[in-house]
Amino acid sequence: MKFIHGVKADVTADIVYMMCPMHLLKLDEMIKGLEKGQVLEILTDYDGALEDIPQWCVRTGNEFIGMDEDEDYYKFYVRKAGNGQ
Amino acid sequence: MSKCYFDHVATNPLNPEVLSAMMPYFKEDFGNPLSVYDLGMRARDAIEKARSEVASLINAKPSAVVFTASGAEANNFALRGIALAKQNQGKHVIVSKVEHHSILNSARFLEKNGFVVTYLPVDKHGLVDPDTVKNSITKETVLISITHASSEIGTIEPIKEIAKIAKQNNIVFHADGVATVGNIPVDVNDLGVDLLSMAAHQFYGPKGAGALYVREGLRIVPLIYGGIQEGGRRAGTENVPAIAGMGKAAEIAKSELDKRMDNCKKLRDRIIEGALKIPNVYLTGHPEKRLPHHASFVVEFIEGEAMLLMLSMKGIYAASGSACSSKALKSSPVLLSLGVPTALAQGSIVFSLGAGNAREDVDYLLGEFPQIINRLREMSPFAKGWGEGTEGEKCYTG
């Protein structure tokens, strides 16, 4: 897993306390609304996202930039690719 | 014999237009809203339409409305959901003593799970003093929940002032709007609340549908886990007919609110004026800051349940305080918190009006009510000597 700090996101989706599969649905919904190259930040406390979000990026062709941790949730960063969903 | 329904805070009859709006989702449009085919899409559209209508009634964004199965669920969701989401910041919650059981019992649940709860006192009219709220705040306070209006005494609380105090102190504020939404104007932005509970059957919608307004950006822990319904905030296949009905009821309530309030207020004032002419009958709740469809009293020397029974024999349906206390034959904690003596609190009676009531109904009530009180007092050991110049039990002077 790639840990990064200080990434500036264009849009944030806060789904802390929401369970599976909200992280994937939100990711899919939000990324559709972005322009190529824009960065989405997803805030979630769901542990399954640690595997699911990088895998989702591989599957859809979007770039998984990395993740960060706050006190009680994770921050995931995804850049919309030109050929991504 | 006339049939007069004066128990609209218990529930309301379903508006026929609301029933029509619900019917397709019992019949041809029965699909699961999560299904991808057209049946599912139609059910999904019905839910989103209802969300917009409910949001419009309270001046909120549709995405801030989470459907629940009842007002009680919305209250549980608000208290437990916010307390758990904020527990790392503090474990103190403030509620008032005139809250519905769904708030008080949720607060007790939180106490059993390590939270500290302050139960705020009220004045003799049932009003929460905003200064008392301010003085109860500690560094640990994460949530304040105050009812917008009590369905037992009708008093409308100073929600706007309390919301300001909560905001100044960066504390989440929930108002229980079950008794107010659809009955008086409710604007979540004007009130400044972060969360607001509501129930469809309080404004001629169906039972089994409620909602919680959750201000955008506020994190809340779900009460029910499972699927992705309501954006993951409330799992379970949606009660589509009931939600569609709630939306229709909200739409009608918005357009008819002024007319309904005006009609109810006139009748309410007539009941209050008439009932207070009976000796040793006292109004409970605030004389002015009260729900337009709510008239509540305590009657000295006799019991609420006996009054209800005799009224029902005359075709008049009313209530004696909250349904829970009434069933348990327990003095209402709400009335006791106003300073009403225990014995007098047993003589509680609530008449709540609705769109179906007319002046003739009220005249019929005012003709029967004094006779019923007299007959019960003749049988009451507590009334012994009353009316002959002997002192009865100390009366409520609120």
Coordinates of C-alpha atoms in Angstrom, one line a residue:
Chain A
M1 CA 0.0 0.0 0.0
K2 CA 1.3 3.4 -0.9
F3 CA 1.0 6.0 1.9
I4 CA 1.0 9.7 0.9
H5 CA 0.4 13.0 2.7
G6 CA -0.9 16.4 1.7
V7 CA -2.7 15.4 -1.5
K8 CA -5.0 18.1 -2.8
A9 CA -8.3 16.6 -3.9
D10 CA -10.8 18.2 -6.2
V11 CA -13.7 16.5 -4.6
T12 CA -14.2 14.7 -1.3
A13 CA -16.7 11.9 -0.6
D14 CA -17.2 11.5 3.2
I15 CA -18.7 8.0 3.8
V16 CA -17.3 7.4 7.3
Y17 CA -19.6 5.0 9.2
M18 CA -21.1 3.7 6.0
M19 CA -20.5 0.0 5.4
C20 CA -19.7 -2.2 2.3
P21 CA -20.4 -1.7 -0.6
M22 CA -21.0 2.0 -0.1
H23 CA -17.3 2.8 -0.7
L24 CA -17.4 1.2 -4.2
L25 CA -20.8 2.7 -5.1
K26 CA -19.7 6.2 -4.0
L27 CA -16.4 5.8 -5.8
D28 CA -18.2 4.8 -9.0
E29 CA -20.7 7.6 -8.7
M30 CA -18.3 10.4 -7.8
I31 CA -15.6 9.5 -10.4
K32 CA -18.2 9.7 -13.2
G33 CA -18.7 13.4 -12.3
L34 CA -15.0 14.3 -12.5
E35 CA -12.9 15.6 -15.4
K36 CA -9.8 13.6 -16.6
G37 CA -6.9 14.2 -14.2
Q38 CA -9.1 15.4 -11.3
V39 CA -8.5 13.8 -7.9
L40 CA -11.2 12.2 -5.7
E41 CA -10.7 11.8 -2.0
I42 CA -12.8 9.1 -0.2
L43 CA -13.0 9.2 3.6
T44 CA -14.1 5.8 5.0
D45 CA -13.6 3.7 8.2
Y46 CA -14.4 0.5 6.3
D47 CA -11.4 -1.8 6.5
G48 CA -12.4 -3.7 3.3
A49 CA -11.7 -0.5 1.4
L50 CA -8.0 -1.2 1.8
E51 CA -8.2 -4.0 -0.7
D52 CA -11.3 -3.0 -2.7
I53 CA -10.4 0.6 -3.7
P54 CA -6.9 -0.2 -5.3
Q55 CA -8.5 -3.3 -7.0
W56 CA -11.3 -1.1 -8.3
C57 CA -8.7 1.3 -9.8
V58 CA -6.9 -1.6 -11.6
R59 CA -10.2 -2.9 -12.9
T60 CA -11.5 0.5 -14.2
G61 CA -8.1 2.0 -15.3
N62 CA -8.3 4.9 -12.9
E63 CA -5.1 5.8 -11.0
F64 CA -4.8 4.8 -7.4
I65 CA -2.6 7.6 -6.0
G66 CA -2.3 6.3 -2.5
M67 CA -3.8 6.5 1.0
D68 CA -3.5 8.4 4.2
E69 CA -4.8 7.8 7.7
D70 CA -6.7 10.1 10.0
E71 CA -7.4 9.4 13.7
D72 CA -10.3 7.0 13.0
Y73 CA -10.7 6.7 9.3
Y74 CA -8.8 6.2 6.0
K75 CA -8.4 8.7 3.1
F76 CA -8.1 7.2 -0.3
Y77 CA -7.0 9.2 -3.4
V78 CA -8.0 8.3 -6.9
R79 CA -7.1 10.2 -10.1
K80 CA -9.6 10.0 -13.0
A81 CA -7.9 8.5 -16.0
G82 CA -8.7 9.5 -19.6
N83 CA -9.9 6.0 -20.4
G84 CA -11.3 5.3 -16.9
Q85 CA -15.0 4.8 -16.2
Chain B
M1 CA -74.6 9.3 18.2
S2 CA -72.0 11.6 16.8
K3 CA -68.4 10.3 16.3
C4 CA -65.9 12.9 17.1
Y5 CA -62.2 12.1 16.7
F6 CA -60.1 14.4 18.9
D7 CA -56.9 12.3 19.1
H8 CA -54.9 13.6 16.1
V9 CA -51.7 13.5 18.0
A10 CA -52.1 9.7 18.4
T11 CA -52.6 9.4 14.6
N12 CA -54.6 10.8 11.7
P13 CA -56.8 9.2 9.1
L14 CA -55.2 8.6 5.8
N15 CA -55.9 11.3 3.2
P16 CA -57.8 9.6 0.3
E17 CA -55.4 11.3 -2.2
V18 CA -52.5 9.8 -0.3
L19 CA -54.0 6.3 -0.5
S20 CA -54.4 6.7 -4.2
A21 CA -50.7 7.7 -4.5
M22 CA -49.7 4.6 -2.6
M23 CA -51.9 2.1 -4.4
P24 CA -49.7 1.5 -7.5
Y25 CA -46.8 0.4 -5.3
F26 CA -49.0 -2.3 -3.6
K27 CA -50.1 -3.5 -7.0
E28 CA -48.5 -3.2 -10.5
D29 CA -45.4 -1.2 -9.4
F30 CA -44.4 -3.6 -6.7
G31 CA -40.7 -3.8 -7.7
N32 CA -37.7 -3.6 -5.4
P33 CA -36.1 -0.2 -5.8
L34 CA -32.7 -1.8 -6.2
S35 CA -33.7 -3.9 -9.2
V36 CA -32.3 -2.7 -12.5
Y37 CA -35.3 -3.3 -14.7
D38 CA -38.3 -0.9 -15.2
L39 CA -40.3 -2.1 -12.2
G40 CA -37.4 -1.3 -9.9
M41 CA -36.9 2.0 -11.6
R42 CA -40.5 3.0 -11.0
A43 CA -40.2 2.2 -7.3
R44 CA -36.9 4.1 -7.2
D45 CA -38.5 7.1 -8.8
A46 CA -41.4 7.0 -6.4
I47 CA -38.9 7.1 -3.4
E48 CA -36.9 10.0 -4.9
K49 CA -40.1 12.0 -5.7
A50 CA -41.2 11.5 -2.1
R51 CA -37.8 12.6 -0.9
S52 CA -38.1 15.8 -2.8
E53 CA -41.6 16.5 -1.4
V54 CA -40.7 15.8 2.2
A55 CA -37.6 18.0 1.7
S56 CA -39.7 20.7 0.3
L57 CA -42.0 20.7 3.3
I58 CA -39.1 21.4 5.7
N59 CA -37.0 23.5 3.2
A60 CA -34.2 21.0 3.0
K61 CA -32.1 19.4 0.3
P62 CA -33.6 16.1 -0.8
S63 CA -30.3 14.3 -0.2
A64 CA -30.5 15.3 3.5
V65 CA -33.7 13.3 4.0
V66 CA -33.3 9.7 5.2
F67 CA -36.5 7.6 5.3
T68 CA -37.2 5.5 8.4
A69 CA -40.1 3.3 9.5
S70 CA -41.4 5.8 12.1
G71 CA -40.7 9.0 14.1
A72 CA -39.5 6.8 16.9
E73 CA -36.9 5.2 14.7
A74 CA -35.8 8.7 13.5
N75 CA -35.4 9.7 17.1
N76 CA -33.4 6.6 18.0
F77 CA -31.3 7.0 14.9
A78 CA -30.5 10.7 15.7
L79 CA -29.5 10.1 19.3
R80 CA -27.6 6.9 19.0
G81 CA -26.2 7.7 15.5
I82 CA -24.7 11.0 16.5
A83 CA -23.6 10.0 20.0
L84 CA -21.7 7.1 18.6
A85 CA -20.2 9.1 15.7
K86 CA -19.0 11.8 18.2
Q87 CA -18.0 9.7 21.1
N88 CA -14.3 10.3 20.6
Q89 CA -14.9 14.0 21.1
G90 CA -17.0 13.6 24.2
K91 CA -19.7 11.6 25.9
H92 CA -22.2 14.1 27.2
V93 CA -25.7 14.5 25.8
I94 CA -28.4 17.0 26.7
V95 CA -32.1 16.4 26.4
S96 CA -35.2 17.9 28.2
K97 CA -37.6 16.2 30.6
V98 CA -40.5 16.7 28.2
E99 CA -39.2 14.5 25.5
H100 CA -41.0 11.6 23.9
H101 CA -40.1 8.1 25.2
S102 CA -38.2 7.4 22.0
I103 CA -35.7 10.2 23.0
L104 CA -35.7 9.5 26.8
N105 CA -35.2 5.8 26.4
S106 CA -32.5 6.3 23.8
A107 CA -30.8 8.6 26.2
R108 CA -31.1 5.9 28.9
F109 CA -29.5 3.4 26.5
L110 CA -26.6 5.8 26.0
E111 CA -26.2 6.2 29.8
K112 CA -25.9 2.4 30.1
N113 CA -23.2 2.6 27.4
G114 CA -21.0 5.1 29.1
F115 CA -22.5 8.4 28.2
V116 CA -23.6 11.1 30.6
V117 CA -27.0 12.6 30.0
T118 CA -28.4 15.9 31.4
Y119 CA -32.2 16.0 31.6
L120 CA -33.1 19.6 31.5
P121 CA -36.0 20.9 33.6
V122 CA -38.8 23.0 32.2
D123 CA -41.0 25.8 33.5
K124 CA -44.6 25.4 34.6
H125 CA -45.7 25.7 30.9
G126 CA -43.2 23.1 29.7
L127 CA -40.7 25.5 28.2
V128 CA -37.0 24.8 28.1
D129 CA -35.0 27.9 29.1
P130 CA -32.2 28.4 26.5
D131 CA -30.0 29.7 29.4
T132 CA -30.4 26.4 31.1
V133 CA -29.2 24.7 27.9
K134 CA -26.2 27.0 27.8
N135 CA -25.3 26.4 31.4
S136 CA -25.5 22.6 31.0
I137 CA -22.9 22.5 28.2
T138 CA -19.6 21.0 29.2
K139 CA -16.4 20.3 27.2
E140 CA -17.7 16.8 26.7
T141 CA -21.1 17.8 25.2
V142 CA -21.6 16.4 21.7
L143 CA -25.3 16.4 21.2
I144 CA -28.4 18.4 22.3
S145 CA -31.8 17.1 21.5
I146 CA -35.0 19.1 22.3
T147 CA -38.5 18.4 21.1
H148 CA -39.9 21.0 18.7
A149 CA -43.3 20.6 20.5
S150 CA -44.5 18.1 23.0
S151 CA -47.5 16.1 21.8
E152 CA -48.6 15.7 25.5
I153 CA -48.8 19.4 26.4
G154 CA -48.6 21.1 23.1
T155 CA -45.9 23.6 24.1
I156 CA -43.7 24.8 21.2
E157 CA -40.1 25.1 22.4
P158 CA -37.6 27.9 21.5
I159 CA -35.8 25.7 19.0
K160 CA -34.2 28.6 17.1
E161 CA -32.6 30.1 20.3
I162 CA -31.3 26.7 21.4
A163 CA -30.0 25.9 17.9
K164 CA -27.9 29.2 18.1
I165 CA -26.4 28.2 21.4
A166 CA -25.6 24.7 20.0
K167 CA -23.9 26.2 16.9
Q168 CA -21.9 28.7 19.0
N169 CA -20.5 25.8 21.0
N170 CA -20.0 23.5 18.0
I171 CA -22.5 20.9 19.3
V172 CA -24.8 18.9 17.0
F173 CA -28.5 19.8 17.6
H174 CA -31.4 17.5 17.0
A175 CA -35.1 18.5 17.2
D176 CA -37.9 16.0 17.5
G177 CA -40.4 17.4 14.9
V178 CA -42.8 14.6 15.0
A179 CA -45.6 16.7 16.4
T180 CA -44.8 19.8 14.3
V181 CA -43.9 18.8 10.8
G182 CA -47.0 19.0 8.6
N183 CA -48.9 20.8 11.4
I184 CA -47.0 24.1 11.7
P185 CA -44.4 25.7 9.4
V186 CA -41.0 24.0 9.9
D187 CA -37.9 25.3 8.1
V188 CA -34.7 23.5 9.0
N189 CA -32.6 26.4 7.9
D190 CA -34.6 29.0 9.7
L191 CA -34.6 26.9 12.9
G192 CA -30.9 26.1 12.5
V193 CA -31.2 22.4 13.4
D194 CA -28.7 19.8 12.3
L195 CA -31.2 16.9 12.5
L196 CA -35.0 16.8 12.6
S197 CA -37.3 13.8 13.1
M198 CA -40.8 13.5 11.5
A199 CA -43.6 10.9 11.0
A200 CA -46.0 10.7 8.1
H201 CA -49.1 9.7 10.0
Q202 CA -48.9 13.0 11.9
F203 CA -49.9 14.8 8.7
Y204 CA -52.4 12.4 7.1
G205 CA -49.8 10.1 5.7
P206 CA -49.5 6.4 6.4
K207 CA -48.1 4.7 9.5
G208 CA -44.8 2.9 8.9
A209 CA -43.1 5.9 7.3
G210 CA -40.9 8.5 9.0
A211 CA -37.8 10.4 8.2
L212 CA -34.8 12.0 9.7
Y213 CA -33.3 15.2 8.2
V214 CA -29.5 15.0 8.5
R215 CA -27.7 18.2 7.6
E216 CA -25.3 17.7 4.7
G217 CA -21.8 16.8 5.9
L218 CA -22.9 15.4 9.2
R219 CA -21.5 11.9 10.0
I220 CA -24.0 9.5 11.6
V221 CA -23.7 5.9 12.6
P222 CA -26.5 3.8 11.0
L223 CA -29.0 2.1 13.3
I224 CA -29.7 -0.7 10.8
Y225 CA -26.9 -2.4 8.8
G226 CA -27.4 -4.3 5.6
G227 CA -27.8 -3.0 2.1
I228 CA -27.2 0.3 0.4
Q229 CA -30.6 1.7 0.8
E230 CA -30.8 5.4 1.8
G231 CA -27.1 5.8 0.8
G232 CA -26.1 3.2 3.3
R233 CA -27.5 5.1 6.2
R234 CA -30.6 2.9 6.7
A235 CA -30.6 -0.6 5.3
G236 CA -33.7 -2.7 4.5
T237 CA -35.9 -2.9 1.4
E238 CA -37.9 0.3 1.4
N239 CA -41.6 0.4 2.3
V240 CA -42.3 2.0 -1.1
P241 CA -46.1 2.5 -0.7
A242 CA -45.6 4.1 2.7
I243 CA -42.8 6.4 1.5
A244 CA -44.8 7.4 -1.6
G245 CA -47.7 8.2 0.7
M246 CA -45.5 10.2 3.0
G247 CA -44.3 12.3 0.0
K248 CA -47.9 12.9 -1.2
A249 CA -49.0 13.8 2.4
A250 CA -46.1 16.2 2.6
E251 CA -47.0 17.8 -0.7
I252 CA -50.7 18.3 0.5
A253 CA -49.6 19.5 3.9
K254 CA -47.5 22.2 2.4
S255 CA -50.3 23.5 0.3
E256 CA -53.0 23.2 3.0
L257 CA -51.0 24.2 6.1
D258 CA -52.4 27.7 6.6
K259 CA -56.0 26.5 6.2
R260 CA -55.5 23.6 8.5
M261 CA -53.8 25.7 11.2
D262 CA -56.5 28.4 11.0
N263 CA -59.4 25.9 11.3
C264 CA -57.7 24.0 14.2
K265 CA -56.7 27.1 16.1
K266 CA -60.3 28.4 16.2
L267 CA -61.6 25.1 17.4
R268 CA -58.8 24.7 19.9
D269 CA -59.5 28.0 21.5
R270 CA -63.1 27.2 21.7
I271 CA -62.3 24.0 23.6
I272 CA -59.9 25.7 25.9
E273 CA -62.4 28.5 26.7
G274 CA -65.2 26.0 27.3
A275 CA -63.2 23.5 29.3
L276 CA -61.8 26.2 31.6
K277 CA -65.3 27.2 32.6
I278 CA -65.6 23.9 34.4
P279 CA -64.4 24.2 38.0
N280 CA -61.0 22.8 38.9
V281 CA -60.0 22.1 35.3
Y282 CA -56.6 23.5 34.4
L283 CA -54.8 24.0 31.1
T284 CA -51.5 22.2 30.7
G285 CA -48.7 23.5 28.5
H286 CA -48.2 27.1 27.3
P287 CA -51.3 29.2 26.8
E288 CA -50.0 30.9 23.6
K289 CA -46.8 29.1 22.5
R290 CA -48.7 25.9 21.7
L291 CA -49.6 23.7 18.8
P292 CA -52.7 25.1 16.9
H293 CA -54.5 21.7 17.1
H294 CA -53.7 20.9 20.8
A295 CA -55.8 21.5 23.9
S296 CA -54.6 19.6 27.1
F297 CA -55.9 19.8 30.6
V298 CA -55.8 18.2 34.0
V299 CA -59.1 17.7 35.8
E300 CA -59.0 17.6 39.5
F301 CA -60.4 14.7 41.6
I302 CA -60.8 12.2 38.7
E303 CA -58.8 10.0 36.5
G304 CA -58.0 10.5 32.8
E305 CA -58.7 6.9 31.9
A306 CA -62.2 7.1 33.3
M307 CA -62.9 10.3 31.4
L308 CA -61.7 8.6 28.2
L309 CA -63.9 5.7 28.7
M310 CA -67.0 7.8 29.3
L311 CA -66.2 10.1 26.5
S312 CA -65.8 7.1 24.2
M313 CA -69.3 5.9 25.2
K314 CA -70.5 9.2 23.8
G315 CA -68.5 8.7 20.6
I316 CA -65.8 11.2 21.6
Y317 CA -62.2 10.0 21.2
A318 CA -59.4 11.7 23.1
A319 CA -56.2 10.8 24.9
S320 CA -54.8 10.9 28.4
G321 CA -51.3 12.0 28.1
S322 CA -48.8 9.9 26.2
A323 CA -50.0 6.5 25.0
C324 CA -47.2 4.8 26.9
S325 CA -47.9 6.4 30.3
S326 CA -51.6 6.0 29.8
K327 CA -51.3 2.3 29.1
A328 CA -49.1 1.8 32.1
L329 CA -51.5 3.9 34.3
K330 CA -48.5 5.9 35.3
S331 CA -48.4 9.6 36.1
S332 CA -47.0 11.3 33.1
P333 CA -43.3 12.3 33.7
V334 CA -44.0 15.3 31.4
L335 CA -46.8 16.6 33.6
L336 CA -44.7 15.9 36.8
S337 CA -41.9 17.9 35.3
L338 CA -44.2 21.0 35.0
G339 CA -44.8 20.7 38.7
V340 CA -48.3 19.2 38.5
P341 CA -48.9 17.2 41.7
T342 CA -49.0 13.4 41.2
A343 CA -52.7 12.9 42.0
L344 CA -53.7 15.8 39.7
A345 CA -51.5 14.4 36.9
Q346 CA -53.8 11.3 36.9
G347 CA -56.6 13.6 35.6
S348 CA -54.8 14.4 32.4
I349 CA -56.8 14.7 29.1
V350 CA -55.7 15.8 25.7
F351 CA -57.9 16.9 22.8
S352 CA -56.1 17.2 19.5
L353 CA -57.9 18.5 16.4
G354 CA -57.6 17.8 12.7
A355 CA -58.9 18.6 9.3
G356 CA -62.1 16.5 9.8
N357 CA -63.3 18.4 12.9
A358 CA -66.0 21.0 12.7
R359 CA -67.4 23.5 15.2
E360 CA -70.4 21.2 15.8
D361 CA -68.0 18.5 17.1
V362 CA -66.5 20.9 19.6
D363 CA -70.0 22.0 20.7
Y364 CA -71.0 18.4 21.2
L365 CA -67.8 17.8 23.2
L366 CA -68.4 20.9 25.3
G367 CA -71.9 19.7 26.0
E368 CA -70.9 16.2 27.2
F369 CA -67.6 16.9 28.9
P370 CA -68.9 18.8 32.0
Q371 CA -71.5 16.2 32.6
I372 CA -69.0 13.4 32.5
I373 CA -66.7 15.2 34.9
N374 CA -69.6 15.8 37.3
R375 CA -70.6 12.1 37.2
L376 CA -67.1 10.9 37.8
R377 CA -66.6 13.4 40.6
E378 CA -69.8 12.1 42.3
M379 CA -68.1 8.7 42.4
S380 CA -64.7 9.9 43.3
P381 CA -63.5 9.5 46.9
F382 CA -61.0 12.4 46.3
A383 CA -63.9 14.7 45.5
K384 CA -65.6 14.1 48.9
G385 CA -66.7 17.4 50.2
W386 CA -65.7 19.2 47.1
G387 CA -68.3 21.8 46.1
E388 CA -69.5 22.0 49.7
G389 CA -66.9 24.4 50.8
T390 CA -64.5 21.8 52.1
E391 CA -61.0 21.9 50.9
G392 CA -60.1 19.3 48.3
E393 CA -56.6 18.3 47.4
K394 CA -54.3 21.2 46.6
C395 CA -55.0 22.3 43.1
Y396 CA -52.6 23.1 40.3
T397 CA -52.2 26.8 39.9
G398 CA -50.0 26.6 36.8

